[in-house]
mmCIF file of C-alpha atoms and ligand atoms in Angstrom:
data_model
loop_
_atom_site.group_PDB
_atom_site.id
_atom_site.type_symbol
_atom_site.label_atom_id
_atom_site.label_comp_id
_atom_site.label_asym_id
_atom_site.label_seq_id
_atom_site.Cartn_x
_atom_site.Cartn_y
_atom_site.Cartn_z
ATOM 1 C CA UNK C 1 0.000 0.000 0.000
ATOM 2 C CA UNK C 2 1.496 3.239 -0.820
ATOM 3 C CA UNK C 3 -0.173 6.536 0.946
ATOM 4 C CA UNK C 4 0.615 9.566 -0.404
ATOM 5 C CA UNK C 5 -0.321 12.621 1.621
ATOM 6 C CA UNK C 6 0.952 16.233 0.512
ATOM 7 C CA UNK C 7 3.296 17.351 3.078
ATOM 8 C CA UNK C 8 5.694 19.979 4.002
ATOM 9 C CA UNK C 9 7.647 17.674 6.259
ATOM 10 C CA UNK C 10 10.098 16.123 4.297
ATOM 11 C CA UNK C 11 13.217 17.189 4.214
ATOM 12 C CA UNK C 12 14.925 18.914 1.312
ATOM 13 C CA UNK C 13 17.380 16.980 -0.197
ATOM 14 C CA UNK C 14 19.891 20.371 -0.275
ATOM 15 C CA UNK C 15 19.096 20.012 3.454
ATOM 16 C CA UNK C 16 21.490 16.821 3.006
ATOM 17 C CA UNK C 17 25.161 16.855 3.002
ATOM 18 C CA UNK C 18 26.607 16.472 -0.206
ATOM 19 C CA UNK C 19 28.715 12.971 0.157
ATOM 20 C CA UNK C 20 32.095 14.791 -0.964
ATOM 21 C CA UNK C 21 32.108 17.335 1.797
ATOM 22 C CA UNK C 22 30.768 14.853 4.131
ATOM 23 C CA UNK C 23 33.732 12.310 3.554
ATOM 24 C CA UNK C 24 36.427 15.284 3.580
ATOM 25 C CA UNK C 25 35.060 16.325 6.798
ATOM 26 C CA UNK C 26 35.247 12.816 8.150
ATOM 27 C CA UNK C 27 39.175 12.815 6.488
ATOM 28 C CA UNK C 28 40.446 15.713 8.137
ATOM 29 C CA UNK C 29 38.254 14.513 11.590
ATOM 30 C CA UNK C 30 40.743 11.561 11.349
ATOM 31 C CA UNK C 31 44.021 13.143 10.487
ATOM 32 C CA UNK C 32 43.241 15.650 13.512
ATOM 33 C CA UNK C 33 42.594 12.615 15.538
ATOM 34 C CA UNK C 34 45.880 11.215 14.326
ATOM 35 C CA UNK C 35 47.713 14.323 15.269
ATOM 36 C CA UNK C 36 46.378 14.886 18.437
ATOM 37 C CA UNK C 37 47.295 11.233 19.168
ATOM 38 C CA UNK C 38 43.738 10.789 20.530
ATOM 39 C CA UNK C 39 40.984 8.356 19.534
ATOM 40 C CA UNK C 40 38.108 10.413 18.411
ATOM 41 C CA UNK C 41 36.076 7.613 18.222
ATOM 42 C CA UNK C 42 33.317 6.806 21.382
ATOM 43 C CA UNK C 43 34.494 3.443 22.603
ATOM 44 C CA UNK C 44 30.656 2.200 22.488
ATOM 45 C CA UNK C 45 30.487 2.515 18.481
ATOM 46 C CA UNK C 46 33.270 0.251 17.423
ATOM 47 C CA UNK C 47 33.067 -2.002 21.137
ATOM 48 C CA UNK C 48 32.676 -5.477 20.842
ATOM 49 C CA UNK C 49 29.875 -5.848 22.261
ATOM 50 C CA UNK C 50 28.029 -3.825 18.590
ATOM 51 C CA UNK C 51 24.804 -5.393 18.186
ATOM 52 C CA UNK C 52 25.037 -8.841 16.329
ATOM 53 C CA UNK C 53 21.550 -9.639 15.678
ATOM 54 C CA UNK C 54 19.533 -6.698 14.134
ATOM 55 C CA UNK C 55 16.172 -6.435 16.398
ATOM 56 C CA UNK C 56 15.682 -7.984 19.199
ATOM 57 C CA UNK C 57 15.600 -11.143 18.385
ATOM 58 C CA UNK C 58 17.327 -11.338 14.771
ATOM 59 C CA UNK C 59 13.991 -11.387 12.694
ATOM 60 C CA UNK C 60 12.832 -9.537 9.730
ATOM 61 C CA UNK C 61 8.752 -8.544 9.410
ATOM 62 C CA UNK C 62 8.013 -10.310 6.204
ATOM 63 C CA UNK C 63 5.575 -7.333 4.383
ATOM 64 C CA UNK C 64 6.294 -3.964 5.482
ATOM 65 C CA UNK C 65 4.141 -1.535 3.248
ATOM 66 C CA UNK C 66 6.241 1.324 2.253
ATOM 67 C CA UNK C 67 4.844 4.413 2.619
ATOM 68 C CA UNK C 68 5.391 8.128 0.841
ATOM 69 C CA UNK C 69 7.002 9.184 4.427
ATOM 70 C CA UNK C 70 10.284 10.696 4.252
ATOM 71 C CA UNK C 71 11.510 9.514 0.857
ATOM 72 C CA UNK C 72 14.244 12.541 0.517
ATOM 73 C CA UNK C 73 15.571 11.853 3.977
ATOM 74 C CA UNK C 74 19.217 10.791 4.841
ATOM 75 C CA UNK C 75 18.612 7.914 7.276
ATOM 76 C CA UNK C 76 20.712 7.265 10.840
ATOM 77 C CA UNK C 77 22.388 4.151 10.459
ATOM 78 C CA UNK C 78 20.854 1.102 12.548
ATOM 79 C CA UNK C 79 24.319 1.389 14.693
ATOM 80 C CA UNK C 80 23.765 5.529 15.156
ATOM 81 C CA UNK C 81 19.880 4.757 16.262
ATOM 82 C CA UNK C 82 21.257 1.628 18.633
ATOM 83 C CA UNK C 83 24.012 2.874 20.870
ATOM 84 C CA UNK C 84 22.561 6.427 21.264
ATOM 85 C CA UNK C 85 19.473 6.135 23.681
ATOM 86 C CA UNK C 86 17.522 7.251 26.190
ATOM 87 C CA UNK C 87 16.159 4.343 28.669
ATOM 88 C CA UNK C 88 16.466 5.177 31.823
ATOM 89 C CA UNK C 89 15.176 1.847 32.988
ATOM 90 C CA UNK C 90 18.845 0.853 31.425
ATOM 91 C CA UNK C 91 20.628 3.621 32.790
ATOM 92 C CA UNK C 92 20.868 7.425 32.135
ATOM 93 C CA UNK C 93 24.079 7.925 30.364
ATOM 94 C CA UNK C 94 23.234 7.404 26.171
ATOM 95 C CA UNK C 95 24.932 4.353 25.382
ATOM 96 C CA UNK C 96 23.797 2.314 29.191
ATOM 97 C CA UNK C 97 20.435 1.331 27.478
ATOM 98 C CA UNK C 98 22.776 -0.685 24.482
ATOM 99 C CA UNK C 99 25.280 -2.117 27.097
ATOM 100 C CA UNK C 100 22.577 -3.083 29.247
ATOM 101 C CA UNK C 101 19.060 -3.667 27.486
ATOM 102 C CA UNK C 102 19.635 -7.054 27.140
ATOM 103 C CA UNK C 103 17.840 -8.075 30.216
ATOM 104 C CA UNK C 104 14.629 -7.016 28.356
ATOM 105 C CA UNK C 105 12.159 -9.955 27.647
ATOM 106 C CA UNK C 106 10.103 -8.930 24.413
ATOM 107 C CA UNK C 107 8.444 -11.880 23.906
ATOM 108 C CA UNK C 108 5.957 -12.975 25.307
ATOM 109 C CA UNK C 109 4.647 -9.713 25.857
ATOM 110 C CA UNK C 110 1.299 -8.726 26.464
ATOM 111 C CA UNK C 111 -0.557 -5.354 26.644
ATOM 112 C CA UNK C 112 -3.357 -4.452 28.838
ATOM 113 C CA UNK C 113 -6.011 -2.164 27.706
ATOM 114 C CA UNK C 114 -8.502 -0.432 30.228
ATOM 115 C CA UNK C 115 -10.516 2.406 30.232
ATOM 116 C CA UNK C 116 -13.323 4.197 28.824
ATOM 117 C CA UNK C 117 -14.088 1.768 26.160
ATOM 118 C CA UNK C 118 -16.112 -1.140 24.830
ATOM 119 C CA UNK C 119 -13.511 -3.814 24.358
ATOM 120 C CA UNK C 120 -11.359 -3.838 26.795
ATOM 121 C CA UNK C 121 -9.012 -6.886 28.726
ATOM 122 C CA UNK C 122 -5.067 -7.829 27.910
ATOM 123 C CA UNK C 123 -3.914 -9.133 24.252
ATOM 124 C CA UNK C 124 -0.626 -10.031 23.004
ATOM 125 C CA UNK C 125 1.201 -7.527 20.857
ATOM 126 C CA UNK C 126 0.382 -10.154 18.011
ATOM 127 C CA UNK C 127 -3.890 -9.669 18.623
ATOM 128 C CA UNK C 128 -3.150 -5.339 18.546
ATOM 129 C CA UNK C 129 -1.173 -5.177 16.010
ATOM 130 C CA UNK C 130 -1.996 -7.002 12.560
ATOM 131 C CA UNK C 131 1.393 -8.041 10.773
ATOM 132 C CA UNK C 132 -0.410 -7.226 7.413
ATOM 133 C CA UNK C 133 -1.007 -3.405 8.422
ATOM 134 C CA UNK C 134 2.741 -2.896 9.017
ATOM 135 C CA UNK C 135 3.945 0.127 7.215
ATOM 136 C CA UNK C 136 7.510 1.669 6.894
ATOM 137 C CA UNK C 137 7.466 5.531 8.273
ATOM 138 C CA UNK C 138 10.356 7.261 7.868
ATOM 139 C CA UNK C 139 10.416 10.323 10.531
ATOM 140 C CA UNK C 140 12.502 12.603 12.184
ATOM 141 C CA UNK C 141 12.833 12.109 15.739
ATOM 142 C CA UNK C 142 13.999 15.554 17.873
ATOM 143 C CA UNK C 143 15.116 15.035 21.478
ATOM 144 C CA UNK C 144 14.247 17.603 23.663
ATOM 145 C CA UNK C 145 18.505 17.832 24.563
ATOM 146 C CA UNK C 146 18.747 19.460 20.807
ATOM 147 C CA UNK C 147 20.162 16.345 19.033
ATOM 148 C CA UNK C 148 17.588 14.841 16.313
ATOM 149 C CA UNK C 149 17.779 11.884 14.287
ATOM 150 C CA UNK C 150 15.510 9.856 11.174
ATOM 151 C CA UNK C 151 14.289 6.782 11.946
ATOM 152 C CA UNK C 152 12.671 4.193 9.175
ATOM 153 C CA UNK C 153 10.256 3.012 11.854
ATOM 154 C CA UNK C 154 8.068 -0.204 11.280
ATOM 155 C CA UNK C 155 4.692 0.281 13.034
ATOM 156 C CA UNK C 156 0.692 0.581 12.126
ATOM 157 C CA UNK C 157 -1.494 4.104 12.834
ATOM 158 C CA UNK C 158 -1.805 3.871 16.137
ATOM 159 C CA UNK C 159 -5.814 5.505 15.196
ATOM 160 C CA UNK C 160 -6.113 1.819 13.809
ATOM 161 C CA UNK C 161 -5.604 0.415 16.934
ATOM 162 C CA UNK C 162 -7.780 2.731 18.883
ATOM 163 C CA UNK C 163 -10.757 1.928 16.567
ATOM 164 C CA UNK C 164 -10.960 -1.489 17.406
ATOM 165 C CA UNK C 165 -11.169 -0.893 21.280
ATOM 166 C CA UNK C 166 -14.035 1.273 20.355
ATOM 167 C CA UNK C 167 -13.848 4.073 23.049
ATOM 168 C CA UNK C 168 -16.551 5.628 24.277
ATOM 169 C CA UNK C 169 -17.318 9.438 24.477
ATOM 170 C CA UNK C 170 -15.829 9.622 27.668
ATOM 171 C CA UNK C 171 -12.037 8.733 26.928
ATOM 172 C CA UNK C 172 -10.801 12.296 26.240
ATOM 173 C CA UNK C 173 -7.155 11.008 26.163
ATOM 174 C CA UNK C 174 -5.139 8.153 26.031
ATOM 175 C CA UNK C 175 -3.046 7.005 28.787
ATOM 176 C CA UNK C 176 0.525 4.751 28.234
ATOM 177 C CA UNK C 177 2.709 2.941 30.767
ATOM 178 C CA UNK C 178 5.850 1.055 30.222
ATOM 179 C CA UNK C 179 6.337 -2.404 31.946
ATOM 180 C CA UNK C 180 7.962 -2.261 35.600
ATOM 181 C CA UNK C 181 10.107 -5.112 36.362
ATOM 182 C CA UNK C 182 13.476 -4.903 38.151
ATOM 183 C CA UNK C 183 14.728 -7.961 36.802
ATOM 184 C CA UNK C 184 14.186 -6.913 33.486
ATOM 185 C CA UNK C 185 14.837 -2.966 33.847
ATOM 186 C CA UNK C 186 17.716 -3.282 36.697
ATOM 187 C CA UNK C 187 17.475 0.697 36.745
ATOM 188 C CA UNK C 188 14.503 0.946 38.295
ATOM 189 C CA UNK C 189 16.108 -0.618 41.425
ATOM 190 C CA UNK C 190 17.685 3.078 41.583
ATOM 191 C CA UNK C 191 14.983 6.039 41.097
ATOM 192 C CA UNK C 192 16.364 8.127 38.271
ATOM 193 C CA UNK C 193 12.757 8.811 37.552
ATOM 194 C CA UNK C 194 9.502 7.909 39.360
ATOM 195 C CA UNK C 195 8.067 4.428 37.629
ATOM 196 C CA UNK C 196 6.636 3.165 35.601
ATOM 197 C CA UNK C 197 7.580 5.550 32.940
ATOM 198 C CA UNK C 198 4.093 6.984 32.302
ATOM 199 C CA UNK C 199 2.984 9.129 29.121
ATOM 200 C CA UNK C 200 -0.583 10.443 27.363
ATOM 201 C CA UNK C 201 -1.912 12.089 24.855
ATOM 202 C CA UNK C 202 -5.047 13.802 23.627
ATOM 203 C CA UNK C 203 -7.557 11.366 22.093
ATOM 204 C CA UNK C 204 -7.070 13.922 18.892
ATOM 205 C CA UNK C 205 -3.586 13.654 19.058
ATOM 206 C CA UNK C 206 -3.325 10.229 19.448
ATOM 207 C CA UNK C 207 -6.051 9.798 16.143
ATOM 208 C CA UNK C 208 -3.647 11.777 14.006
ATOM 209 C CA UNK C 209 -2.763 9.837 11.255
ATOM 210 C CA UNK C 210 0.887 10.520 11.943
ATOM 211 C CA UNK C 211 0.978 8.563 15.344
ATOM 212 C CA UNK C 212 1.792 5.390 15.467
ATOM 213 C CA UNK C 213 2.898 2.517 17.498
ATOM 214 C CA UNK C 214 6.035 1.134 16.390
ATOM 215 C CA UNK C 215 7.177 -2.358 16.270
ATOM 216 C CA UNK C 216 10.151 -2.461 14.414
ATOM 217 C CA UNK C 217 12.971 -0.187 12.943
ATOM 218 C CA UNK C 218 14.939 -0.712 9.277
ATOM 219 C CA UNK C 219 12.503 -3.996 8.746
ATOM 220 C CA UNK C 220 13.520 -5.931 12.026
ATOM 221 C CA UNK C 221 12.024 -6.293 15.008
ATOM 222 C CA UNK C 222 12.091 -3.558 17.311
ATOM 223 C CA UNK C 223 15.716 -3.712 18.913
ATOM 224 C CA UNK C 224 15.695 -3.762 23.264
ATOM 225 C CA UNK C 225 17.386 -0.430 23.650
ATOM 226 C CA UNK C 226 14.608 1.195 21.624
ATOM 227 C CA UNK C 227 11.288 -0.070 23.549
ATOM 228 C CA UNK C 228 10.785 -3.147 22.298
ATOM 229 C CA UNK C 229 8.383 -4.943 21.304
ATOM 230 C CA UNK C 230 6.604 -2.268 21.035
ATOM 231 C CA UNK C 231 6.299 1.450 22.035
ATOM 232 C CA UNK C 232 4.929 5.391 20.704
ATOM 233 C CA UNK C 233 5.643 7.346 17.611
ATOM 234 C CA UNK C 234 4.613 10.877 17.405
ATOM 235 C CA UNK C 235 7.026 12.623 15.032
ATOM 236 C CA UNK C 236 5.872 16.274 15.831
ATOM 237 C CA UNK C 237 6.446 15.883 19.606
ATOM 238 C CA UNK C 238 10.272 15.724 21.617
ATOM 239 C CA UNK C 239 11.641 12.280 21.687
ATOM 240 C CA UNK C 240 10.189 11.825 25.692
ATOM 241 C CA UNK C 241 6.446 11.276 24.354
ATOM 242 C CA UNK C 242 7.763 8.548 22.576
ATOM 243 C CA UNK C 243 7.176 5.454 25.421
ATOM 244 C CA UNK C 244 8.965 2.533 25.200
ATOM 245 C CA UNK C 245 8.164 -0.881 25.970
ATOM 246 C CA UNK C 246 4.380 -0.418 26.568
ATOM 247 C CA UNK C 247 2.170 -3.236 28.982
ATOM 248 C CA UNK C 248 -0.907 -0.766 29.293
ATOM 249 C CA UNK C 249 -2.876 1.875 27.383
ATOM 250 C CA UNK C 250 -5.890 3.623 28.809
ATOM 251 C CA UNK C 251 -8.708 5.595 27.487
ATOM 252 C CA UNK C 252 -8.774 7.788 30.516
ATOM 253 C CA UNK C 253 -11.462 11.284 30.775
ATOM 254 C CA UNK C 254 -8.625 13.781 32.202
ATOM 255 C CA UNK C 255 -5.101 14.436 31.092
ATOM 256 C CA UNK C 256 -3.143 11.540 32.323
ATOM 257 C CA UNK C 257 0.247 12.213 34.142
ATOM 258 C CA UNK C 258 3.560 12.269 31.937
ATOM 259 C CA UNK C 259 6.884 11.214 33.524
ATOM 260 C CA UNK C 260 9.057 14.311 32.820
ATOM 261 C CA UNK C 261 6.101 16.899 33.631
ATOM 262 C CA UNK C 262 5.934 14.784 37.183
ATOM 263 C CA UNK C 263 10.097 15.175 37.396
ATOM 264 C CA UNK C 264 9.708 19.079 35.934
ATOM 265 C CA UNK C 265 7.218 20.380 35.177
ATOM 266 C CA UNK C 266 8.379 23.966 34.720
ATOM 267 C CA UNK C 267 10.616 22.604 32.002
ATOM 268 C CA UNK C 268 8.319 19.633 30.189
ATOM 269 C CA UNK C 269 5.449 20.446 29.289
ATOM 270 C CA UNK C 270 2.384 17.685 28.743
ATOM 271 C CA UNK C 271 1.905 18.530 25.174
ATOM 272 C CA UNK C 272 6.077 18.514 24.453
ATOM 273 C CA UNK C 273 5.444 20.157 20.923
ATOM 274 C CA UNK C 274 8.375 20.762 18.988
ATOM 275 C CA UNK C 275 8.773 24.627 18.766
ATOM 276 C CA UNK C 276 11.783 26.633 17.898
ATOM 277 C CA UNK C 277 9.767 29.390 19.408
ATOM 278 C CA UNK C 278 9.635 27.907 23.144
ATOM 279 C CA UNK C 279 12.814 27.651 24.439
ATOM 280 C CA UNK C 280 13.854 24.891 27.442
ATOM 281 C CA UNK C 281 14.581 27.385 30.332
ATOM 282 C CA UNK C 282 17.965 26.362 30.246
ATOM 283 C CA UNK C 283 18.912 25.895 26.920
ATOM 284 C CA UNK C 284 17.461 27.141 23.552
ATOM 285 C CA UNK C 285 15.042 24.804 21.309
ATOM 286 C CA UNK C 286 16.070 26.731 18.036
ATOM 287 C CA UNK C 287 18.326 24.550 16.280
ATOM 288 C CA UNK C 288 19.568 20.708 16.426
ATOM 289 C CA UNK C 289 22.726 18.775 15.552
ATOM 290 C CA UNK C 290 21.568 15.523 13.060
ATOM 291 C CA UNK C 291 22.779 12.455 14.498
ATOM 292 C CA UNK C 292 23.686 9.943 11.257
ATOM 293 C CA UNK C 293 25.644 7.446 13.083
ATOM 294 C CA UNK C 294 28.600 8.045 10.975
ATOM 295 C CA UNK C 295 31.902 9.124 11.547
ATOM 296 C CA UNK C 296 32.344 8.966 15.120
ATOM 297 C CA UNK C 297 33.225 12.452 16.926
ATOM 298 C CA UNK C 298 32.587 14.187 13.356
ATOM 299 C CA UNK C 299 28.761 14.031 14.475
ATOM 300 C CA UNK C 300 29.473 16.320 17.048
ATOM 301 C CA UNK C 301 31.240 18.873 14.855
ATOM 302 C CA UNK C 302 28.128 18.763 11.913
ATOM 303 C CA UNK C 303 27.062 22.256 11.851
ATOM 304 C CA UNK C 304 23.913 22.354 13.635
ATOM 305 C CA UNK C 305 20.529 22.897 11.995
ATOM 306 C CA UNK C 306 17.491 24.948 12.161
ATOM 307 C CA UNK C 307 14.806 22.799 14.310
ATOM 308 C CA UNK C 308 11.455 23.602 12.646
ATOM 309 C CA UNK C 309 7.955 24.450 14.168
ATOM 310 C CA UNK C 310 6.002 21.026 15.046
ATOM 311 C CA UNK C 311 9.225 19.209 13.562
ATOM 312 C CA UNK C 312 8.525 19.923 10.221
ATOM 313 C CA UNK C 313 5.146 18.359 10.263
ATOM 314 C CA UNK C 314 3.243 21.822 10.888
ATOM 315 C CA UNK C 315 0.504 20.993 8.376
ATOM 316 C CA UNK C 316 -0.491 17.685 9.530
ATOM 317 C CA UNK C 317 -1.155 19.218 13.081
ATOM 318 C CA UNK C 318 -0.417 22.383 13.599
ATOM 319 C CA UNK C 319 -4.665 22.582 13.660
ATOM 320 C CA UNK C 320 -4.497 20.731 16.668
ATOM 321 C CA UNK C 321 -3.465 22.993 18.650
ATOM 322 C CA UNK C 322 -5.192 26.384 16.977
ATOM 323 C CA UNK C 323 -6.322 29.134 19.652
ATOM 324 C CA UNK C 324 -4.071 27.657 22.473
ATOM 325 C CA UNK C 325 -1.033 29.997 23.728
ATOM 326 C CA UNK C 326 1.844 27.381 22.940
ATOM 327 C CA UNK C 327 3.797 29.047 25.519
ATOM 328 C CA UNK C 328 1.802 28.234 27.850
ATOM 329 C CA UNK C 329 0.796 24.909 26.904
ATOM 330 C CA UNK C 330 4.009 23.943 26.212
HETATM 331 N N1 MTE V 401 10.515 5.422 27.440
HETATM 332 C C1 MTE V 401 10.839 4.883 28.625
HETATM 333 N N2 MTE V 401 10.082 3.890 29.107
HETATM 334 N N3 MTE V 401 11.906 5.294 29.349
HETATM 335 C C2 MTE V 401 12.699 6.346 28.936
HETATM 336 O O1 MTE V 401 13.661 6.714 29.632
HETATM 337 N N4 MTE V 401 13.091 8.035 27.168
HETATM 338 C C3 MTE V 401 12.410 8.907 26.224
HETATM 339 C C4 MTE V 401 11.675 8.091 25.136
HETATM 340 N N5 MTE V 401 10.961 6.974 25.719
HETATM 341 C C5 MTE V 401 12.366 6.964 27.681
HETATM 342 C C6 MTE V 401 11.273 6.451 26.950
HETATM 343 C C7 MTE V 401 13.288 9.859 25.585
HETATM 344 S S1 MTE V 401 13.837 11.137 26.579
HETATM 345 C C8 MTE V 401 13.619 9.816 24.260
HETATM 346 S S2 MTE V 401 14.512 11.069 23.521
HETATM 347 C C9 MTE V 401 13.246 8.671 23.417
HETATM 348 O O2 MTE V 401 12.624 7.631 24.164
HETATM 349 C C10 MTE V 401 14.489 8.103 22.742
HETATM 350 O O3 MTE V 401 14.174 7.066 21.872
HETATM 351 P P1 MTE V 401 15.358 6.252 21.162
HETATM 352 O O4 MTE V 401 16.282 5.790 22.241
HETATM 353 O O5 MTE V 401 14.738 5.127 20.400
HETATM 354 O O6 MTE V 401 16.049 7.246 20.248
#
């Protein structure tokens, strides 16, 4: 199935690096490497302990639709979107959730769903989400720290998974909770946050065509580090929406609580909209630095880039949000 939407969201391709510039960048990153007699290089990308198996168990989906999503974009390699994560159930620093995710027991997994709705009770990841409705989305993700990255995602609308709980008139929003289990998560023996790791949206928000629940990223299962087996999507929000490793989703009537508005709420907001025009109070939201995944330190030195309004996908949802003071419902 291909879905073509008319968008302004994808990127440009003069937005890209031209591959001559990039690979004399990464040339004379080397040589000053060389010179300085240091190694430029994080220890984590070229450790031995990489990622073997692609996914979290080695599998490939066998019919991922492609969809219109992001065809001009330069992807992050599988290794850049791996060993740079935030999981604080793993640990805080970025590369603790790919040393240490591998405690994480995907499968069996099941999901609970409660709430203001007809159909509700607990179903295996399998029952919500239909192999044959898997579609490739290519989006960028922007962290809320300033770094962003694009992501070929595997995952289905989550809308189409909403519709077949059939909530009622009452469930204004949708509530989403990430599994607690020490044994599994050995950070949440230590309280780095408050868990489970608890998110939400508005029912509108989470109906938006552009949301979905992914499963899977560059055709393979969903690797550990980044929620598997399954966990949020919403490209026009900071990275923290985006919960990992979800056991329960509820169709709840007021706005549910959202980990890092618990932790701070004068600095994360519940809607977490990405908007150049908001800054953090401690650091400014207007530009990003790409993370590709290649060339080691280099990534830091990429020239940083403007971070648009609603992350570039202003006209998918920029509506959803008309008449509200964005600086106050940040
Ligand atoms: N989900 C859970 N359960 N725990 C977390 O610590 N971190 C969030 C989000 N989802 C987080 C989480 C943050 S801050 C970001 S930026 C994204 O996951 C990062 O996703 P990635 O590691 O796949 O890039």
């Amino acid at each position: 199935m291909l879905i073509k939407w008319k968008k302004t969201s994808d990127v440009k391709p003069s937005e890209i690096t031209p591959k001559d510039v990039f690979l004399n960048r990464r040339k004379f990153i080397q040589a000053a490497a060389i010179a300085s007699g240091a190694s430029l290089v994080p220890n984590f990308v070229n450790s031995s302990l990489a990622t073997t198996a692609p996914g979290y168990d080695g599998k490939k989906f066998s019919n991922v639709n492609k969809s219109a999503f992001g065809k001009a974009e330069k992807l992050t390699t599988y290794e850049g979107l791996t060993t740079h994560n935030n999981f604080y159930e793993f640990g805080t620093g970025k590369s603790d959730p790919f040393r240490n995710a591998r405690t994480l027991e995907p499968s069996p997994w099941s999901v609970e769903i409660t709430g203001h709705a007809a159909k509700t009770g607990t179903f295996s990841v399998e029952d919500i989400i239909k192999p044959h409705q898997l579609e490739e989305r290519i989006y960028r993700l922007r962290c809320v720290e300033a770094w962003s990255m694009v992501i070929p995602w595997v995952g289905v609308p989550l809308a189409d998974v909403i519709k077949r709980f059939e909530p009622n008139s009452k469930a204004k929003y949708v509530a989403f909770e990430t599994l607690v289990d020490p044994k599994q998560m050995p950070d949440q023996e230590r309280n780095a946050l408050p868990w489970p790791y608890v998110e939400g949206l508005r029912m509108d928000e989470a109906m938006n065509p552009l949301t979905i629940l992914a499963v899977g990223v560059y055709g393979v299962h969903m690797p550990k580090q980044n929620g598997a087996p399954v966990r949020l999507v919403v490209p026009w929000k900071y990275g923290f929406k985006y919960i990992k490793s979800i056991v329960k989703i509820s169709f709840v009537e007021k706005e549910p609580p959202a980990t890092w508005n618990i932790q701070a709420p004068s600095e994360y907001g519940f809607y977490s909209n990405v908007n150049p025009n908001v800054d953090h109070p401690r650091w400014s939201q207007k530009k990003e630095r790409r993370i590709t995944g290649e060339g080691g330190l280099s990534a830091l030195l990429t020239p940083k880039i403007e971070t648009k309004f609603m992350n570039g996908y202003a006209e998918e949802v920029a509506h959803l949000y008309k008449g509200m003071d964005l600086n106050k419902f940040f």
